[in-house]
Short mmCIF file of C-alpha atoms in Angstrom, two decimals:
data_model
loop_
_atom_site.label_atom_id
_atom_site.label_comp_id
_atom_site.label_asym_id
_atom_site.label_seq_id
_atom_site.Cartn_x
_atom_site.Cartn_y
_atom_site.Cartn_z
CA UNK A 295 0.00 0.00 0.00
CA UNK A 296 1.27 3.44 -0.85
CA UNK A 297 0.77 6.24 1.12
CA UNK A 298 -1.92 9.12 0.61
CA UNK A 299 -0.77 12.16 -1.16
CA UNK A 300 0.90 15.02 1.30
CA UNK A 301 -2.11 17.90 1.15
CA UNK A 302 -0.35 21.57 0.66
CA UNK A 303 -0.19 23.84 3.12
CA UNK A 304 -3.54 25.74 2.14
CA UNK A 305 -5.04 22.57 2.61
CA UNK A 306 -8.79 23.19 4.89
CA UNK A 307 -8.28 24.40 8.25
CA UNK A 308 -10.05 21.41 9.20
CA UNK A 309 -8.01 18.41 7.23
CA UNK A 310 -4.25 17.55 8.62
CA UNK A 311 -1.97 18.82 6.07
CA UNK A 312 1.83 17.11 6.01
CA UNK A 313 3.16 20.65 4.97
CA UNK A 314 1.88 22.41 7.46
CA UNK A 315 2.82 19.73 10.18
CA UNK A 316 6.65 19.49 8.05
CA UNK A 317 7.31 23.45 10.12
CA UNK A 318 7.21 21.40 13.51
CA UNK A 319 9.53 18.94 12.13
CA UNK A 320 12.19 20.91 11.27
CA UNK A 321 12.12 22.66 14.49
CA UNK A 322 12.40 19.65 16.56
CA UNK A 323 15.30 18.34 13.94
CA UNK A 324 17.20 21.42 14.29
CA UNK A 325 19.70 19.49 16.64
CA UNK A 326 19.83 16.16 19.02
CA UNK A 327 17.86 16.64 22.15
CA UNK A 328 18.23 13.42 24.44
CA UNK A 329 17.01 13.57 27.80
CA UNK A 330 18.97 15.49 29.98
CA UNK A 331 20.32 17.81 27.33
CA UNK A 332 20.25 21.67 26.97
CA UNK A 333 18.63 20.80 23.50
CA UNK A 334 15.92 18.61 25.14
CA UNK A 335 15.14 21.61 27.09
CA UNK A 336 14.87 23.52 24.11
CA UNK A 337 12.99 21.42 22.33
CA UNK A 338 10.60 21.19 25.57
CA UNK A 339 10.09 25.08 25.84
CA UNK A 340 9.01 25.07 22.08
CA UNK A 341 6.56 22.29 22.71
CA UNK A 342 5.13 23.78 25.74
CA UNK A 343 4.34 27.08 24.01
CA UNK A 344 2.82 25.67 20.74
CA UNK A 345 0.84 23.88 22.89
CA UNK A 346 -0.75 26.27 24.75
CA UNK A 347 -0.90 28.30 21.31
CA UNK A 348 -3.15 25.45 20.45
CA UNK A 349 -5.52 26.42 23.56
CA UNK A 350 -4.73 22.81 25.38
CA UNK A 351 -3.40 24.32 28.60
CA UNK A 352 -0.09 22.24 28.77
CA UNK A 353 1.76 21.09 31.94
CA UNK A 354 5.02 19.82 33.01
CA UNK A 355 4.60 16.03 34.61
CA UNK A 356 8.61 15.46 36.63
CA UNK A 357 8.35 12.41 38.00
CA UNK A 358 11.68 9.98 39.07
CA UNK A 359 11.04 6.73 37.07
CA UNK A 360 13.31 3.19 38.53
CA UNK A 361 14.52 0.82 35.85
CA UNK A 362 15.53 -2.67 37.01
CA UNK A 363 17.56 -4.18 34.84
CA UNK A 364 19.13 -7.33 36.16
CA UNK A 365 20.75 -6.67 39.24
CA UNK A 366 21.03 -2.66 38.39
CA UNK A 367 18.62 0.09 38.88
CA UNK A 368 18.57 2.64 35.92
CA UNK A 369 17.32 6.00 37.51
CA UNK A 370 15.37 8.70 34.62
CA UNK A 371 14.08 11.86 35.57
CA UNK A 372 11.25 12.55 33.11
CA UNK A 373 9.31 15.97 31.64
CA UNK A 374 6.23 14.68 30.31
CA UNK A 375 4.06 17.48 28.18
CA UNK A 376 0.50 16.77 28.88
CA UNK A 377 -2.13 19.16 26.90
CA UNK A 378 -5.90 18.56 26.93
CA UNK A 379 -8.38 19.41 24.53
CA UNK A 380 -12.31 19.45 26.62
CA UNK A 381 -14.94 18.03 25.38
CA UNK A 382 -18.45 18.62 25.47
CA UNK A 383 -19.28 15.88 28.01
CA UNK A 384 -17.10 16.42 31.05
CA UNK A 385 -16.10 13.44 34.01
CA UNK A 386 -16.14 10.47 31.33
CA UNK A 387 -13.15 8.61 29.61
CA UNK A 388 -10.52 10.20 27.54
CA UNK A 389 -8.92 9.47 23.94
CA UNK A 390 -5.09 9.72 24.63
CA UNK A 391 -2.51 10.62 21.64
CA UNK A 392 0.90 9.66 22.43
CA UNK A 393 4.58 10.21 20.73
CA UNK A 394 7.67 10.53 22.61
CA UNK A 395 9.80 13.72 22.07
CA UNK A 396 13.58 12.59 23.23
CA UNK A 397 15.83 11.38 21.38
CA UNK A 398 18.88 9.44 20.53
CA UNK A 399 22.23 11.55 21.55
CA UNK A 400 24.08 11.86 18.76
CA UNK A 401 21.40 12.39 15.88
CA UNK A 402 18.12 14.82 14.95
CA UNK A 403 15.75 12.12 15.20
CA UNK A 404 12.84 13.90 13.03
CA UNK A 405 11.07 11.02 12.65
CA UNK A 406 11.54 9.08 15.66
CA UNK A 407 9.54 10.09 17.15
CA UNK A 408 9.75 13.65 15.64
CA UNK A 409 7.06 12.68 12.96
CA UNK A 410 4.79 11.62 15.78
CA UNK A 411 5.17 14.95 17.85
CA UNK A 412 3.79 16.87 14.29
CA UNK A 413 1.45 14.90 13.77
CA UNK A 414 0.02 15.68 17.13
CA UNK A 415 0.30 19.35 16.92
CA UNK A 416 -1.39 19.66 13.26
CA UNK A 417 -4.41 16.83 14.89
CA UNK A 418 -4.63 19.32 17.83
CA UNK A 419 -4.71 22.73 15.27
CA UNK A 420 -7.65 20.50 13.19
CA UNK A 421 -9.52 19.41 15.83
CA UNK A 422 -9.73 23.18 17.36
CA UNK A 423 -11.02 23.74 14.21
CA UNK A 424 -13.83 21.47 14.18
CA UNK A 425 -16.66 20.66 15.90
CA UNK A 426 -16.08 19.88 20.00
CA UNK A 427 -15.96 16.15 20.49
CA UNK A 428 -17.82 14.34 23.58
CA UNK A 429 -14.88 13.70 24.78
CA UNK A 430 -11.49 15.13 26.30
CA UNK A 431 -8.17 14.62 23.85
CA UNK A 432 -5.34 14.07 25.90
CA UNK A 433 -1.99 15.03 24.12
CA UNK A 434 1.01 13.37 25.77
CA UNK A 435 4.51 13.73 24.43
CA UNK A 436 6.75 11.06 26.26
CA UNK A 437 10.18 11.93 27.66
CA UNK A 438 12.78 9.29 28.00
CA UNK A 439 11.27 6.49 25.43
CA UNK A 440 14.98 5.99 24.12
CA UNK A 441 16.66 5.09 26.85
CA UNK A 442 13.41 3.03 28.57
CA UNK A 443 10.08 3.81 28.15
CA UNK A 444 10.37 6.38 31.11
CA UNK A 445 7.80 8.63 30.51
CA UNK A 446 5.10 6.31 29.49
CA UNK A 447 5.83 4.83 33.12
CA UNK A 448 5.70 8.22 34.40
CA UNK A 449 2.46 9.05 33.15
CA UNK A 450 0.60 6.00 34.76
CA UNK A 451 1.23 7.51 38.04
CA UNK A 452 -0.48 11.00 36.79
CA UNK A 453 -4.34 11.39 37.85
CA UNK A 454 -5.37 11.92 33.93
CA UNK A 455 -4.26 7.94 33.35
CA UNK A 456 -7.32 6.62 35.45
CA UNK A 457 -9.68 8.44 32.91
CA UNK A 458 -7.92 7.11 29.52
CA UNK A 459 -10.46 4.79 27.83
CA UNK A 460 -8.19 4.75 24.40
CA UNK A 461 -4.51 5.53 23.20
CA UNK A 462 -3.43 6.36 20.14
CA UNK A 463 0.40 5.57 19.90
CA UNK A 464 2.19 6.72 16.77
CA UNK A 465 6.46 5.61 16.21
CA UNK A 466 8.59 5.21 13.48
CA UNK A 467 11.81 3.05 12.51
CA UNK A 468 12.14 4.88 9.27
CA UNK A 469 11.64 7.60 7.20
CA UNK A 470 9.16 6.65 4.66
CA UNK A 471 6.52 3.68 3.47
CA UNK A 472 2.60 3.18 4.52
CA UNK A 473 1.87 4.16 7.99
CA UNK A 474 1.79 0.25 8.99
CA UNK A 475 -1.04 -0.49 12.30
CA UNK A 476 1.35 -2.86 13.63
CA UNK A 477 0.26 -3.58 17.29
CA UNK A 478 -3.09 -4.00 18.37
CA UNK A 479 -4.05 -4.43 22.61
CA UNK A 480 -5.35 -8.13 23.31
CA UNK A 481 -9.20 -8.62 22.96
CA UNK A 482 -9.11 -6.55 20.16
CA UNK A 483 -12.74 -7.01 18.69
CA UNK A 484 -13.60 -3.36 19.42
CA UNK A 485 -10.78 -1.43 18.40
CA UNK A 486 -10.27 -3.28 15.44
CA UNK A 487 -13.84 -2.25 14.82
CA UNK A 488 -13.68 1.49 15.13
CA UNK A 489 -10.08 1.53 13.63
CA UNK A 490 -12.00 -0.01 10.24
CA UNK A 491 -14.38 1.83 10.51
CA UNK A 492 -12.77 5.51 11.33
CA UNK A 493 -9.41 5.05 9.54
CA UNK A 494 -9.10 6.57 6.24
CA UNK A 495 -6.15 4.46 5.26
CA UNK A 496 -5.89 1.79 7.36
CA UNK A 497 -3.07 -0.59 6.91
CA UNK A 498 -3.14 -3.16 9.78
CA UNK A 499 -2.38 -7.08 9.90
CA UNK A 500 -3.08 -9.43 12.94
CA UNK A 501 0.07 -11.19 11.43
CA UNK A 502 2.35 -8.00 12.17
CA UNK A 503 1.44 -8.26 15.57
CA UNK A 504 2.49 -11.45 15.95
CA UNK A 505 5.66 -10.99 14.59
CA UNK A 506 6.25 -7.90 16.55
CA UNK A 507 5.59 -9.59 20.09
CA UNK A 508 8.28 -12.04 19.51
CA UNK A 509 11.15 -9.47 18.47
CA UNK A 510 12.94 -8.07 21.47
CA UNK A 511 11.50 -3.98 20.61
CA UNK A 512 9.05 -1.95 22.90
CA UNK A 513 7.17 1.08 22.11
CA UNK A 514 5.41 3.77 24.84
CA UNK A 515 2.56 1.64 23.66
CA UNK A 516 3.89 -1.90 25.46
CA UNK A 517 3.99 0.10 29.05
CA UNK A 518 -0.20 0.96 28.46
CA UNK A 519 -1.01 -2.44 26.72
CA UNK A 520 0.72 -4.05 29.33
CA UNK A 521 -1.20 -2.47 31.88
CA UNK A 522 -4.57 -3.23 30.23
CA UNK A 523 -5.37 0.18 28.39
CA UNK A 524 -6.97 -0.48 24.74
CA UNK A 525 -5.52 0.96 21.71
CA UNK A 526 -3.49 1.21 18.51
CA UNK A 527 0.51 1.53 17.74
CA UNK A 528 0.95 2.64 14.15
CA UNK A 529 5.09 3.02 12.40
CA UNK A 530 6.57 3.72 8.84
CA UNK A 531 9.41 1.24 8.63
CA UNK A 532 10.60 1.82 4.87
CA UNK A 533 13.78 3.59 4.85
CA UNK A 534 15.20 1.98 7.78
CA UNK A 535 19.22 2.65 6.70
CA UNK A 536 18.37 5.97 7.98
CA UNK A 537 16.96 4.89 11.80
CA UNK A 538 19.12 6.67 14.38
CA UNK A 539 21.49 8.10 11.77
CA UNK A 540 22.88 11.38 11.31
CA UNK A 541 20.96 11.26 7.65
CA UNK A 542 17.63 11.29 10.22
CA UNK A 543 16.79 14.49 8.46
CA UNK A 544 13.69 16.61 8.01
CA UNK A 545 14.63 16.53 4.28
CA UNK A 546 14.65 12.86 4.11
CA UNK A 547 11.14 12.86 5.16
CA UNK A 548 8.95 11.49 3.15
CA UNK A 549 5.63 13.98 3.50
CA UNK A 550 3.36 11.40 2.01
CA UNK A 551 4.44 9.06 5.31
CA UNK A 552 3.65 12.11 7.61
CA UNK A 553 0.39 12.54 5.93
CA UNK A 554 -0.41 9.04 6.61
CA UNK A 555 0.03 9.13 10.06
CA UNK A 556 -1.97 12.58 10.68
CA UNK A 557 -4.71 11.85 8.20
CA UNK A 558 -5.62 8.56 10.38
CA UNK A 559 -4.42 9.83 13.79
CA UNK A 560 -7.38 12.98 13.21
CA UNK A 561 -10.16 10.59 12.02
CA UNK A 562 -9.38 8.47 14.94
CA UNK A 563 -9.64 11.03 17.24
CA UNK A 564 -12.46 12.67 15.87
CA UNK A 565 -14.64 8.87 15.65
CA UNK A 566 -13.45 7.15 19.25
CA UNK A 567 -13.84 11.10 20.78
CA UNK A 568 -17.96 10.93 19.68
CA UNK A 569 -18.14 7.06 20.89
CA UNK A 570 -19.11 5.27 24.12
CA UNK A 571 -15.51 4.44 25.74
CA UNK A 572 -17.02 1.98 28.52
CA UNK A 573 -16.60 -1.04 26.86
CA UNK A 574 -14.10 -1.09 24.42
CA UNK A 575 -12.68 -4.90 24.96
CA UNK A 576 -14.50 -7.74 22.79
CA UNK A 577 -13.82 -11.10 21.50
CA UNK A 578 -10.31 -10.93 19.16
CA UNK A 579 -10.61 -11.10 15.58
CA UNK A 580 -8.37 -11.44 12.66
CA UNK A 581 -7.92 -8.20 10.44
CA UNK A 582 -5.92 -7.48 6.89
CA UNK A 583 -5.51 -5.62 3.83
CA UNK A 584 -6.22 -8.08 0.77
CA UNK A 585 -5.59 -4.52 -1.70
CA UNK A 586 -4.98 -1.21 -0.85
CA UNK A 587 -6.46 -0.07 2.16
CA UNK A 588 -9.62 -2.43 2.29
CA UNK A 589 -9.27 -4.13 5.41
CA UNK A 590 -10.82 -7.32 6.61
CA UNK A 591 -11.66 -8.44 9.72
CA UNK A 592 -13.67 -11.31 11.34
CA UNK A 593 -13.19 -12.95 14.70
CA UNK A 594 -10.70 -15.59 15.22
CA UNK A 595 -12.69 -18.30 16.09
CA UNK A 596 -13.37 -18.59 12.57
CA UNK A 597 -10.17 -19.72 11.67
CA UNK A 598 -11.30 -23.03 12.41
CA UNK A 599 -13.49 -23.29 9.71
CA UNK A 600 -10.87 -21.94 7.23
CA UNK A 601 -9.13 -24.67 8.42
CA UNK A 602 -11.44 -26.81 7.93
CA UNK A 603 -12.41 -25.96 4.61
CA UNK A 604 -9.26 -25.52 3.66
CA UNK A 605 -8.49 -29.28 4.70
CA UNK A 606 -11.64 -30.84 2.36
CA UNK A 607 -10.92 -28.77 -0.59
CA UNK A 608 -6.87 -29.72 -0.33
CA UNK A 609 -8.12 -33.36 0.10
CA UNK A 610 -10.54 -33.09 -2.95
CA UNK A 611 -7.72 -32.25 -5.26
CA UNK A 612 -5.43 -35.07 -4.11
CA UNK A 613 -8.51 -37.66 -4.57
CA UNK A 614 -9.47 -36.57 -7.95
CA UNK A 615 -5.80 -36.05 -8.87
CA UNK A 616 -5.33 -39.40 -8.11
CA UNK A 617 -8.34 -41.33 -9.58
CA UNK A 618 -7.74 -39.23 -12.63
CA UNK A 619 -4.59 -40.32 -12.93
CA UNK A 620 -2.86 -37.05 -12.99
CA UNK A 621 -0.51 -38.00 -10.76
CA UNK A 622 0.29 -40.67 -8.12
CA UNK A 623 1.03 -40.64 -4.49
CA UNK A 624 4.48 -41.37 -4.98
CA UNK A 625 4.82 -38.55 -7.17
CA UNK A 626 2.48 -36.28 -4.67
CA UNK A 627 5.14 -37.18 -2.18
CA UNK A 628 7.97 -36.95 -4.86
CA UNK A 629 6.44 -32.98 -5.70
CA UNK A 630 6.26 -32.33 -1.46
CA UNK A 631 9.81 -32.86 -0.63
CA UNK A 632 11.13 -31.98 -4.55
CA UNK A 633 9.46 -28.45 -4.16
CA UNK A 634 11.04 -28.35 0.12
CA UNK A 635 14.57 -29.04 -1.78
CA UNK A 636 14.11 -26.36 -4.21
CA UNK A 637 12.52 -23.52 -1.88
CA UNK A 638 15.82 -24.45 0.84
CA UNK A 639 18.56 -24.34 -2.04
CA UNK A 640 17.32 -20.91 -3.10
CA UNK A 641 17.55 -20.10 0.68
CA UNK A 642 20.69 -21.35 1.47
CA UNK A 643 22.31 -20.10 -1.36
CA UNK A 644 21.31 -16.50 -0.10
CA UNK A 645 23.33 -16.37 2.90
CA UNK A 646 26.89 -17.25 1.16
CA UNK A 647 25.70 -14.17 -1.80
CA UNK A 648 24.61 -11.97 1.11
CA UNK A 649 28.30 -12.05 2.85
CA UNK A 650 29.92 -11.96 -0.52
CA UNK A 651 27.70 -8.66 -1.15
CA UNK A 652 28.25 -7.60 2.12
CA UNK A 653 32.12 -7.83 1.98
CA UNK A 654 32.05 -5.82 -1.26
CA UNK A 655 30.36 -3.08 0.60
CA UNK A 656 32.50 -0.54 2.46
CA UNK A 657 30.41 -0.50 5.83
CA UNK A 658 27.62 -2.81 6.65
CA UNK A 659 25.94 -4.35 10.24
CA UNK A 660 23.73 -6.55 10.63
CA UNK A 661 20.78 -4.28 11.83
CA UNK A 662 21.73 -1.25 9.91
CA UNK A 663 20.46 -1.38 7.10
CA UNK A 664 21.31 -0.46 3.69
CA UNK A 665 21.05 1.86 1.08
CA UNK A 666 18.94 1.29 -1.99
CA UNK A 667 17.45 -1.05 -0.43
CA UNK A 668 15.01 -1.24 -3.09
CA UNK A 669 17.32 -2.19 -5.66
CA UNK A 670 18.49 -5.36 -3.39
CA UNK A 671 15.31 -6.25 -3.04
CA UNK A 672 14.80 -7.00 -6.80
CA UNK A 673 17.99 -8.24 -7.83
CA UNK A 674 17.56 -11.31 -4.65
CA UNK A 675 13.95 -11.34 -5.88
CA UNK A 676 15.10 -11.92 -9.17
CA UNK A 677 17.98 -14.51 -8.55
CA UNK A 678 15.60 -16.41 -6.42
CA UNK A 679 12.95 -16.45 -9.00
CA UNK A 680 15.69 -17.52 -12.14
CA UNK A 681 17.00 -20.30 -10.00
CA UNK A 682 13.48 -21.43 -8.74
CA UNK A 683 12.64 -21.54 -12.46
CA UNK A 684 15.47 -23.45 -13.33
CA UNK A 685 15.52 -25.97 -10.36
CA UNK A 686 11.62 -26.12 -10.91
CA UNK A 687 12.46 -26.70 -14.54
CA UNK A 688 14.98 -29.96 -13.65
CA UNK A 689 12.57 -31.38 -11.05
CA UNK A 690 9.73 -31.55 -13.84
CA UNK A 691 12.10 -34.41 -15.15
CA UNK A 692 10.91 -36.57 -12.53
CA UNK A 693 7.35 -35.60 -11.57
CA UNK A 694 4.49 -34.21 -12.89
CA UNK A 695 2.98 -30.79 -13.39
CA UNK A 696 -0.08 -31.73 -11.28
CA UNK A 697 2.43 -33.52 -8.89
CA UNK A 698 4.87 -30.80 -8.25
CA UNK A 699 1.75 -28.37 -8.09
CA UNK A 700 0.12 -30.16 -5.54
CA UNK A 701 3.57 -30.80 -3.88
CA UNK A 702 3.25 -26.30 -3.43
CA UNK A 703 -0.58 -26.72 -2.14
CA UNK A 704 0.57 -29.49 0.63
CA UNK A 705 4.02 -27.23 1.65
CA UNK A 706 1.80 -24.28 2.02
CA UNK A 707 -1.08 -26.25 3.82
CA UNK A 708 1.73 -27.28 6.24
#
């Protein structure tokens, strides 16, 4: 899915424009500001007074946050920025919007998580100039995410965390590419609901979740999921050669990204803020994007019957294939482990090009990254795909068409 379209900065007072939200970027960018720093402070004071520009009547939260690690105790004193936006019906739950402002030492970080703080501001400017929601928006830019999730911590302890009934988490470990929904809170039903419902662009995957839960990364997002608050955690990951790099630039930016993320962070907002936040926990369901941005959902417990469906029909083919003659089970068996052959050659063979490519290059790591990534991308795609076709080509020798097909339908059903 490609991103939408960056709207100018004349765009309607009412819409999120990318351009207008690009002037808070390169303010943040204009130099590192990790926590503790005199440009951190900076950084803060310019945050603070767009803020209450915006009419959301910003405060300071300090708090002293303990990190055990191990047998140590990592200490981080944290300035949360808290704004508020009231809505029409005061005393019930709250939509929170969340980015973290620190970041690394030695870099600009504009989009991680500087993307994230724009967006905020340019939701806050659009939402002032629409119609109130039910009700409150509270804005609240993180401090100390980088170095451990401090002021996500922080904030639990504040008395505006009992009344959240929804966060809104955005992050980035790039600089362009699809803003990607990639973490979803547990009985998800609900939110997965409203998010297909509200999003304008929504580009979400149950799968993404569960790759992300098994790779050793946390977001401000894990501290509230974690502690049983309901909500959404939304990146760009394209461009990742750039993540905590000097080349972290406003003008590596890619606007259409920033759109993506305002665009759905505003219709979010503006949908959960004029919906009943009591109840916002159901039964978990699957959810995709089959094309574009039409997403499916249904619940999970359906699966099962995919399954099971998906069992008869694989079964069908074999029996017909069989009585037909079109191919035998020595040769279905012959296509199985064939086809497992091929598809682990064309693997293997990748790690022995990758360190010969890698050597060639004249700096590389192993979570870095690389530039023109793209390019890679389609000359392993199409080495893979020559030798598949030729390996494919030499197994044919042996078995069947409908054999070596099958052989694919059975791997895949595994």
């Amino acid at each position: 899915m490609r991103p939408p379209e960056a709207l100018p900065a004349d765009a309607p007072a009412a819409d999120f424009s990318a351009e207008r939200a690009m002037a808070h970027v390169r303010r943040v960018a204009s130099q590192p500001h990790a926590m503790g720093t005199p440009g951190h402070a900076e950084v803060r004071r310019y945050l603070l007074k767009q803020m209450e520009m915006l009419g959301m009547q910003p405060e300071v939260q300090e708090e002293v946050i303990v990190n055990q690690v191990g047998d140590a105790n990592n200490v981080g004193y944290v300035y949360n920025l808290l704004g508020r936006i009231k809505g029409t019906q005061a005393g019930g739950k709250a939509v929170l919007v969340m980015a973290h402002y620190d970041s690394q030492p030695n870099y600009p970080r504009r989009r991680d998580d500087g993307a994230g703080i724009a967006a905020m501001l340019e939701t806050a400017r659009a939402l002032q100039m629409g119609e109130p929601l039910q009700h409150d928006v509270i804005f609240l830019m993180t401090d100390g995410e980088e170095y451990g999730l401090y002021g996500a911590k922080a904030f639990l302890k504040h008395p505006w965390a009992q009344k959240v009934g929804v966060v809104v988490n955005v992050e980035a470990r790039g600089n362009a590419g699809p803003s990607m929904t990639f973490e979803i809170s547990p009985e998800n039903g609900w939110i997965v609901e409203q998010f297909a419902e509200a999003a304008p662009y929504p580009f979400a995957s149950s799968m993404m979740y569960e790759v992300y839960r098994n790779l050793p990364n946390n977001t401000d997002f894990t501290v509230f999921r974690d502690a049983g608050y309901t909500g959404v955690n939304s990146a760009f990951i394209d461009g990742f050669v750039h993540y905590h790099k000097m080349t972290d630039s406003p003008e590596n930016l890619d606007r259409n990204s920033l759109q993506h993320h305002g665009s759905n962070m505003l219709a979010l907002v503006r949908h959960l803020g004029n919906i009943s936040l009591d109840n916002t926990r159901a039964q978990d369901k699957i959810f995709f994007n089959p094309a574009g941005s039409w997403l499916v959902h249904y619940p999970a417990g359906w699966n099962l019957l995919w399954a099971v469906l998906t069992t008869v029909l694989l079964l069908a083919c074999i029996v017909v294939g069989v009585r037909r003659k079109a191919f035998s089970v020595v040769q279905l068996i012959g296509g199985f482990i064939g086809f497992l052959l091929v598809v682990g050659i064309v693997a293997g063979l990748t790690f022995p090009i990758t360190g010969f490519v890698k050597g060639m290059l004249p700096y590389s790591h192993d979570i870095n990254g690389v530039y023109g990534a793209g390019q890679f991308f389609m000359g392993y795609l199409l080495l893979a795909l020559g030798l598949m076709l030729l390996l494919s080509w030499l197994l044919l020798r042996w078995v069947s068409v409908f054999a070596l097909a099958m052989g694919v339908c059975l791997l895949w059903f595994a």
